[in-house]
PDB file of C-alpha atoms in Angstrom:
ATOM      1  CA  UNK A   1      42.691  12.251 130.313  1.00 94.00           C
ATOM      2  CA  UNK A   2      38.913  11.697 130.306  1.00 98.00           C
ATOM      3  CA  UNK A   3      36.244  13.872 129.978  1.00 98.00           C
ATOM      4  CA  UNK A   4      32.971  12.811 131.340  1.00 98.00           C
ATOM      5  CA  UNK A   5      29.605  15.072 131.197  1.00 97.00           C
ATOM      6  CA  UNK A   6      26.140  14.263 132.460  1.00 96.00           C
ATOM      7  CA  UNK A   7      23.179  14.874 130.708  1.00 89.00           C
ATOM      8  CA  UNK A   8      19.564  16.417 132.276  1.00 88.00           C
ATOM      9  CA  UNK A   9      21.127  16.433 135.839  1.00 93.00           C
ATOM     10  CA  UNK A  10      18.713  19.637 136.621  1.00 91.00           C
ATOM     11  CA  UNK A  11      15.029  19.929 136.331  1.00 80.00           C
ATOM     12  CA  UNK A  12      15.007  23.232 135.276  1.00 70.00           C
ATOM     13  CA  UNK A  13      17.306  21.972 132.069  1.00 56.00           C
ATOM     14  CA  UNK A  14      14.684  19.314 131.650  1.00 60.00           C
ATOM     15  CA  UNK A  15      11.778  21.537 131.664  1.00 65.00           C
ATOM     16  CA  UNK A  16      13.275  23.885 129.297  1.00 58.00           C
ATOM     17  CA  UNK A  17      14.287  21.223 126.936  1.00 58.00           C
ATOM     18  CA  UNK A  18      10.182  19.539 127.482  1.00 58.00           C
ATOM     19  CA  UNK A  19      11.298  16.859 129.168  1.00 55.00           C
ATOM     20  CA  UNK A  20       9.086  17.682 132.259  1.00 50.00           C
ATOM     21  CA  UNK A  21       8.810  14.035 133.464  1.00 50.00           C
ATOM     22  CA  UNK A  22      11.976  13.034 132.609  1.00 54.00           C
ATOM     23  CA  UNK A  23      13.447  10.439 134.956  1.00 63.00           C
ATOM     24  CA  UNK A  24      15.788   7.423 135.119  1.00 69.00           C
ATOM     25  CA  UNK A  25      17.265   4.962 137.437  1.00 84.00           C
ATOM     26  CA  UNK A  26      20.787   6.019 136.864  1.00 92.00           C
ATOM     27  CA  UNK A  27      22.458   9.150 135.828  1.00 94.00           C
ATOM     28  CA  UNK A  28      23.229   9.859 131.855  1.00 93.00           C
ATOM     29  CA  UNK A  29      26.834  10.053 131.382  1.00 96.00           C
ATOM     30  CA  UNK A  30      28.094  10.408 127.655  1.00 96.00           C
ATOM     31  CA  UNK A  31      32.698  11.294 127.195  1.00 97.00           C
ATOM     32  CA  UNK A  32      33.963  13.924 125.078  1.00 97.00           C
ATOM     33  CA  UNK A  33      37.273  13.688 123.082  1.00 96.00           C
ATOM     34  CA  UNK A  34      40.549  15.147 124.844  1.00 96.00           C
ATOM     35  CA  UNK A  35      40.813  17.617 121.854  1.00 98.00           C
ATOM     36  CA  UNK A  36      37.355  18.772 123.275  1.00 98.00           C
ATOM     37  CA  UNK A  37      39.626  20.768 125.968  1.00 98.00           C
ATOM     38  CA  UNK A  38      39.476  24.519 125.498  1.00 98.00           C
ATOM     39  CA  UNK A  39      41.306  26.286 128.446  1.00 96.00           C
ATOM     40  CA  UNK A  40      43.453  29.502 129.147  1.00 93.00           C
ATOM     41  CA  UNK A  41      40.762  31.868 127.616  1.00 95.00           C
ATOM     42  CA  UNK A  42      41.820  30.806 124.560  1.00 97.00           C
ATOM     43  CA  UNK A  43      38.771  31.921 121.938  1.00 98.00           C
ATOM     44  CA  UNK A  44      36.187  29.163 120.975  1.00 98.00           C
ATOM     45  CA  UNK A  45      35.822  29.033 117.068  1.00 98.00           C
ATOM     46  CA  UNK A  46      32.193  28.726 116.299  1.00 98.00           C
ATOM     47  CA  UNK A  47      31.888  25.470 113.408  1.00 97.00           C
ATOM     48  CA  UNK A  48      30.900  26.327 110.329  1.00 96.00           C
ATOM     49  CA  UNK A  49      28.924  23.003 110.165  1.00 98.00           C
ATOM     50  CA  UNK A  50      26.076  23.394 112.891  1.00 98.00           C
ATOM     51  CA  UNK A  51      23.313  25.672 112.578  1.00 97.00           C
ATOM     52  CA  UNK A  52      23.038  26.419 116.121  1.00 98.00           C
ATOM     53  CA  UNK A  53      25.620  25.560 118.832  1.00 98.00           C
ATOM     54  CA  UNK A  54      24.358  26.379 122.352  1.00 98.00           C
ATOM     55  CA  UNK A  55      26.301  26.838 125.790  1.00 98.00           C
ATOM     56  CA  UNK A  56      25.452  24.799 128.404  1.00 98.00           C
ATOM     57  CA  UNK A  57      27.252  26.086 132.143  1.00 98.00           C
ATOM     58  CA  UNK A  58      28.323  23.572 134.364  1.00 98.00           C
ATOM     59  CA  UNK A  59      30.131  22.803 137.612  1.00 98.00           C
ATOM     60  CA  UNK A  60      33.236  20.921 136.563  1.00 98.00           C
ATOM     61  CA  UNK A  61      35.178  19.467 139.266  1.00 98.00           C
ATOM     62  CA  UNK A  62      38.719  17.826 138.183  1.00 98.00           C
ATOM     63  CA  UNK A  63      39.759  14.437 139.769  1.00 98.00           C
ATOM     64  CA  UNK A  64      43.364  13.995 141.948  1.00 98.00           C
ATOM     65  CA  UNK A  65      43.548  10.298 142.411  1.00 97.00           C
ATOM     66  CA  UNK A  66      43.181   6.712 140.830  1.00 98.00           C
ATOM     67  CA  UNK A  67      39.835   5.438 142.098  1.00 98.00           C
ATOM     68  CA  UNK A  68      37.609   2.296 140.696  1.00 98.00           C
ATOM     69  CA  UNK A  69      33.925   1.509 142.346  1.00 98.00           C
ATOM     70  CA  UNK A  70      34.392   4.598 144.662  1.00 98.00           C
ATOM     71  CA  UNK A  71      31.230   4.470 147.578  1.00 98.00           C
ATOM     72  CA  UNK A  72      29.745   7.731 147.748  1.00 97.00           C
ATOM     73  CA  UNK A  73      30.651   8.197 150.962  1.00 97.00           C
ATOM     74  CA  UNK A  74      34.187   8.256 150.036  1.00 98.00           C
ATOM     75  CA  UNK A  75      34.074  10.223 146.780  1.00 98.00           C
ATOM     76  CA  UNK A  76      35.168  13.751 148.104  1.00 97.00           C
ATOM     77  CA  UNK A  77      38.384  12.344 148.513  1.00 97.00           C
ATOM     78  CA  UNK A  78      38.714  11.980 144.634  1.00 98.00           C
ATOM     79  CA  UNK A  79      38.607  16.016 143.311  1.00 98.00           C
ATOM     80  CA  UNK A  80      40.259  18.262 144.120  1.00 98.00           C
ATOM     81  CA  UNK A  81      39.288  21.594 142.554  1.00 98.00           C
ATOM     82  CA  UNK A  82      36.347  22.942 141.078  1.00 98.00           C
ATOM     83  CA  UNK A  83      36.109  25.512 137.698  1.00 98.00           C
ATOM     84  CA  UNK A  84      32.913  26.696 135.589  1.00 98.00           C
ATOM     85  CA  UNK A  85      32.871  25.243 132.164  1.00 98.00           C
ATOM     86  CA  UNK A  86      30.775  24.967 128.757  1.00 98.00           C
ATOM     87  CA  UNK A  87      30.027  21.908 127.381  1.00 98.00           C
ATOM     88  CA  UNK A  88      29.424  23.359 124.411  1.00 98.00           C
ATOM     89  CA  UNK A  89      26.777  21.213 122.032  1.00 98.00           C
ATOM     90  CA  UNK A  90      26.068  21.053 118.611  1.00 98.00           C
ATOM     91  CA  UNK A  91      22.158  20.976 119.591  1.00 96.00           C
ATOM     92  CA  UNK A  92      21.056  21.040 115.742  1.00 96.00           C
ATOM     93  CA  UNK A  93      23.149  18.016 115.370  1.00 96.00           C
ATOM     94  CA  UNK A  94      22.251  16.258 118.299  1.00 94.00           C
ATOM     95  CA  UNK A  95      18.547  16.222 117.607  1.00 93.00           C
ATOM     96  CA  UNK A  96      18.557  14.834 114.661  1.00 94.00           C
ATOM     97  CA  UNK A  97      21.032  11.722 116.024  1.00 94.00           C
ATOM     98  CA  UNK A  98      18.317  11.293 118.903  1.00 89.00           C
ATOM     99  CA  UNK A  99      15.528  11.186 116.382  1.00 92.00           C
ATOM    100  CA  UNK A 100      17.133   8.832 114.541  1.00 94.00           C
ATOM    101  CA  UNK A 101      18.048   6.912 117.949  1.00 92.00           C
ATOM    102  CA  UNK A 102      22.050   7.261 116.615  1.00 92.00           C
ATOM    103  CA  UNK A 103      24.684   7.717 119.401  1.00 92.00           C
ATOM    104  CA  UNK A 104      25.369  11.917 119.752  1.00 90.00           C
ATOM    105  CA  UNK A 105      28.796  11.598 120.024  1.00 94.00           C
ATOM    106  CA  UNK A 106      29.810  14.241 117.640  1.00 96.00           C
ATOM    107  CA  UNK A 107      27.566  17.088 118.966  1.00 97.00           C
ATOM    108  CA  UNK A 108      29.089  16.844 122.271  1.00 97.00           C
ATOM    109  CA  UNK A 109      32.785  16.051 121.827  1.00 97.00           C
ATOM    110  CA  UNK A 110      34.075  17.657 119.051  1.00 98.00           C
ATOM    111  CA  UNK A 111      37.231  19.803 119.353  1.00 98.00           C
ATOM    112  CA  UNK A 112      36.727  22.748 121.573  1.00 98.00           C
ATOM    113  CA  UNK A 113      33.736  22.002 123.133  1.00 98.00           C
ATOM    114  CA  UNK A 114      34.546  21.460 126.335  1.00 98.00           C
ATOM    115  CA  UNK A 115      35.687  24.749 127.757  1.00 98.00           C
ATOM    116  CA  UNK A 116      36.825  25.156 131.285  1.00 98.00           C
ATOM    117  CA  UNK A 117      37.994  28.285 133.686  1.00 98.00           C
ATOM    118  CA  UNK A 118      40.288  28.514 136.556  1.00 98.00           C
ATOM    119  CA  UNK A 119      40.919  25.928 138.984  1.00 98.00           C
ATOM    120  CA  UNK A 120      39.635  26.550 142.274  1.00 98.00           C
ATOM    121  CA  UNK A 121      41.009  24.528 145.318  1.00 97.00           C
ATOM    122  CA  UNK A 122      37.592  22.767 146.894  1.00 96.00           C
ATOM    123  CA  UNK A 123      39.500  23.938 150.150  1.00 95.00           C
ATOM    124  CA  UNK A 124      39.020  27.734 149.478  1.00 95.00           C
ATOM    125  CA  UNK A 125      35.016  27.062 148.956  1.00 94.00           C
ATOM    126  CA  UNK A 126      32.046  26.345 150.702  1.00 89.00           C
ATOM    127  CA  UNK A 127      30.717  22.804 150.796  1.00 93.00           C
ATOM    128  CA  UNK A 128      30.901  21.415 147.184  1.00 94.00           C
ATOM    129  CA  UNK A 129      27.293  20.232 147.511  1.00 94.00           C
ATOM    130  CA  UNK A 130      25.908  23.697 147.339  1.00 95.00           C
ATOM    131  CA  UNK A 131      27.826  25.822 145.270  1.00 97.00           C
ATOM    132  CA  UNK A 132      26.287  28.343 143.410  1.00 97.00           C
ATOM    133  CA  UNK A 133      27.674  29.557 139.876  1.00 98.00           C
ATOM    134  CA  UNK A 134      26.428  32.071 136.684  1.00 98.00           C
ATOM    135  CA  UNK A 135      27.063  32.562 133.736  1.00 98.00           C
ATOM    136  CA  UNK A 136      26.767  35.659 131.520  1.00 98.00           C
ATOM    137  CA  UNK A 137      26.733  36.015 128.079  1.00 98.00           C
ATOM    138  CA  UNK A 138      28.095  39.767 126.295  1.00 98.00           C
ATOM    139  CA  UNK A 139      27.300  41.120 130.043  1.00 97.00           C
ATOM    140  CA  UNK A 140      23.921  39.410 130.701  1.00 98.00           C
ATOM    141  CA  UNK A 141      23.195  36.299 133.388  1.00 98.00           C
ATOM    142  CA  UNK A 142      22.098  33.540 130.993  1.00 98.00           C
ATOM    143  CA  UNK A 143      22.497  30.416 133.349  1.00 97.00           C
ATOM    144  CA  UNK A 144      22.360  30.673 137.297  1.00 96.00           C
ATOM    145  CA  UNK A 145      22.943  27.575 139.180  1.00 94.00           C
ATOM    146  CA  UNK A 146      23.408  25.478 142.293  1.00 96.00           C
ATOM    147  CA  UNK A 147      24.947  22.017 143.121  1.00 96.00           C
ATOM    148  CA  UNK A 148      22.095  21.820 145.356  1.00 95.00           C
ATOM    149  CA  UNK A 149      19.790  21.544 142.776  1.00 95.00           C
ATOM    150  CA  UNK A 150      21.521  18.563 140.978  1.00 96.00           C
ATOM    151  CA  UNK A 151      19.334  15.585 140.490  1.00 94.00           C
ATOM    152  CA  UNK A 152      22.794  13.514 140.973  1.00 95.00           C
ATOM    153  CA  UNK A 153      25.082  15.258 143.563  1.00 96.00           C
ATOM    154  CA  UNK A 154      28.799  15.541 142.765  1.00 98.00           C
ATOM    155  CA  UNK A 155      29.702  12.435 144.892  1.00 98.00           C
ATOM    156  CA  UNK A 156      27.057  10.297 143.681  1.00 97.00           C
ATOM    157  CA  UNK A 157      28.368  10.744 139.907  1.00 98.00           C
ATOM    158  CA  UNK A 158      32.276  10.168 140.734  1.00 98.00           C
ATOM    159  CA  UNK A 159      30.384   7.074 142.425  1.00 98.00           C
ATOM    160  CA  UNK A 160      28.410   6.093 139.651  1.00 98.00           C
ATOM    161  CA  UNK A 161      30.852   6.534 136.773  1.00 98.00           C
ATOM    162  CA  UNK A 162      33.817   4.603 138.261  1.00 98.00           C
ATOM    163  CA  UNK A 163      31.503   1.351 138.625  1.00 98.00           C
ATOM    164  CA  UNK A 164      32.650   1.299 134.530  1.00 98.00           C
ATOM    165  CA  UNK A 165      35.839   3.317 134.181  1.00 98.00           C
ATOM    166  CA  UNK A 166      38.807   4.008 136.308  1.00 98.00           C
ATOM    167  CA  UNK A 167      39.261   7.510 137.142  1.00 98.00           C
ATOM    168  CA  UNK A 168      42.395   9.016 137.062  1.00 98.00           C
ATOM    169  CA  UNK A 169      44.348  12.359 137.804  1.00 98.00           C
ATOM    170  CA  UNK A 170      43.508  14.671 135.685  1.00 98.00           C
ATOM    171  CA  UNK A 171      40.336  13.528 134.592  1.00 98.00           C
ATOM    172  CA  UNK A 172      37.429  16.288 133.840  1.00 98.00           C
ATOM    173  CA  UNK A 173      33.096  15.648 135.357  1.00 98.00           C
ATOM    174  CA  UNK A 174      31.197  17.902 134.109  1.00 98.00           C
ATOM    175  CA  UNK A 175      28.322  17.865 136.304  1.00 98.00           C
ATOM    176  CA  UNK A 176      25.424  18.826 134.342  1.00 96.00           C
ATOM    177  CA  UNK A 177      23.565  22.357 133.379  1.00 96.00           C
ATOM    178  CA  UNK A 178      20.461  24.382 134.360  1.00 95.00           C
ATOM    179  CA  UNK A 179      18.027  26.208 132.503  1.00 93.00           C
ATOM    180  CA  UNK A 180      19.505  29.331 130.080  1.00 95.00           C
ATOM    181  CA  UNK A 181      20.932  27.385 127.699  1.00 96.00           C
ATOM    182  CA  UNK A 182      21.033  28.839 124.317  1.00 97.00           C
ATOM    183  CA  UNK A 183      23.072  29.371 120.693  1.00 98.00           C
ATOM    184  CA  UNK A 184      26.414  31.348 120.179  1.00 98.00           C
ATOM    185  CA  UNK A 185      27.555  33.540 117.695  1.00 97.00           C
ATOM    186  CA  UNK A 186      30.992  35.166 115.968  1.00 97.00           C
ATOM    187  CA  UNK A 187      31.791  37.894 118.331  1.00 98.00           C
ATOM    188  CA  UNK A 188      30.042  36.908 121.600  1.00 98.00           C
ATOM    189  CA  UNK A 189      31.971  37.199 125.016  1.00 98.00           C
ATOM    190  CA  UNK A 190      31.027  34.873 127.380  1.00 98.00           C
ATOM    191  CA  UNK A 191      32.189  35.006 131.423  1.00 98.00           C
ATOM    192  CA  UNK A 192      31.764  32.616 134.236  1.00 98.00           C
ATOM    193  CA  UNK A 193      31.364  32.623 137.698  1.00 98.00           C
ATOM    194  CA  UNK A 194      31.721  30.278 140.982  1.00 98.00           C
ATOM    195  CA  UNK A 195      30.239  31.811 143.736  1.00 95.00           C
ATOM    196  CA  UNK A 196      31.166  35.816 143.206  1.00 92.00           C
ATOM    197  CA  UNK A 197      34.743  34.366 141.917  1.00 97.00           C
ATOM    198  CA  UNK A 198      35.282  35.255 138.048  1.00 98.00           C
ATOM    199  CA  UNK A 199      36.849  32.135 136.500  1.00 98.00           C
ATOM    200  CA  UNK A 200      36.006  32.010 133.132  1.00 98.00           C
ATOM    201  CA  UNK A 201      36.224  34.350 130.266  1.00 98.00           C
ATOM    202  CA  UNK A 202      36.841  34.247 126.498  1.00 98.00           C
ATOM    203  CA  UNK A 203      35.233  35.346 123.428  1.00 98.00           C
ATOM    204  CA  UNK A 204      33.916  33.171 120.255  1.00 98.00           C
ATOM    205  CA  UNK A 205      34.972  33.475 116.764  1.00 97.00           C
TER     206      UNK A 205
END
């Protein structure tokens, strides 16, 4: 299994994190370990090795079939469900990689980080392409969000990413998060929502 996330996929993110005029010709796509998965509710244990670890809400949607150099056109056919998740990052680690122009691998993937909710079948929903989803942390909306506000839809990223690796049942995209983000602590309880579904719900230690 694969994990694949996206980095500054909404403005708002951007803004917040003063990147204002951030742009590229291609989407930002960085992996995270398969002992990144955290699922079932099952508590996330805060590392005692970062200063400040932040949650970051996403869309995840979770591929059913083998596809390589999938047109855009075509890559609905390739998920099947859709959850809320956290790709939780290690940001205090992370900015001093990027400052130093090192690869960030360790902020992102490490073990846990990549928390997801309930699976929801793409059938039951409205069109993929404009979901809406929240997040609340100890009973407060942190992180509201909408596929339609992705700078890289859903389709164009399954696109994208299997021009260099295959995709394969089972695989994770995390599609990116908007503004909100911010750090964790022993003892919060953080819940997630896709459209006024609860999905996602577990506590930190």
């Amino acid at each position: 299994m694969k994990i694949f996330g996206v980095g500054m996929n909404y403005a708002s993110h951007n803004e917040e994190m003063k990147r204002m005029d951030f742009h590229t010709e291609e989407p930002v796509i960085f992996t995270k370990a398969d002992s990144a998965l955290l699922n079932q509710g099952k508590p996330f244990f805060v590392p005692d090795w970062s200063e400040r670890v932040d949650y970051e809400g996403e869309l995840v949607v979770r591929i059913c079939r083998l596809g390589k150099g999938i047109p855009a056109k075509f890559a609905h056919r390739y998920y099947d469900a859709v959850t809320v998740g956290i790709d939780f990052t290690a940001r205090d680690l992370q900015l001093r990689a990027k400052q130093q122009g090192l690869p960030w691998t360790i902020s992102k993937g490490f073990d846990g980080s990549a928390v997801i909710g309930e699976w929801v079948d793409k059938t039951e929903l409205p069109d993929v392409g404009q979901l809406r989803f929240r997040l609340d942390l100890n009973g407060q909306t942190v992180q509201q969000g909408s596929a339609a506000d992705m700078i890289w839809s859903v389709d164009e990223l399954i696109s994208y990413i299997s021009r260099f690796f295959t995709l394969r049942t089972g695989d994770l995209l995390y599609t990116g998060t908007p503004a909100g983000v911010g750090p964790v602590r022993e003892g919060d309880r953080l819940r997630g929502w896709l459209e006024e579904r609860p999905v996602l719900d577990f506590r930190c230690c």
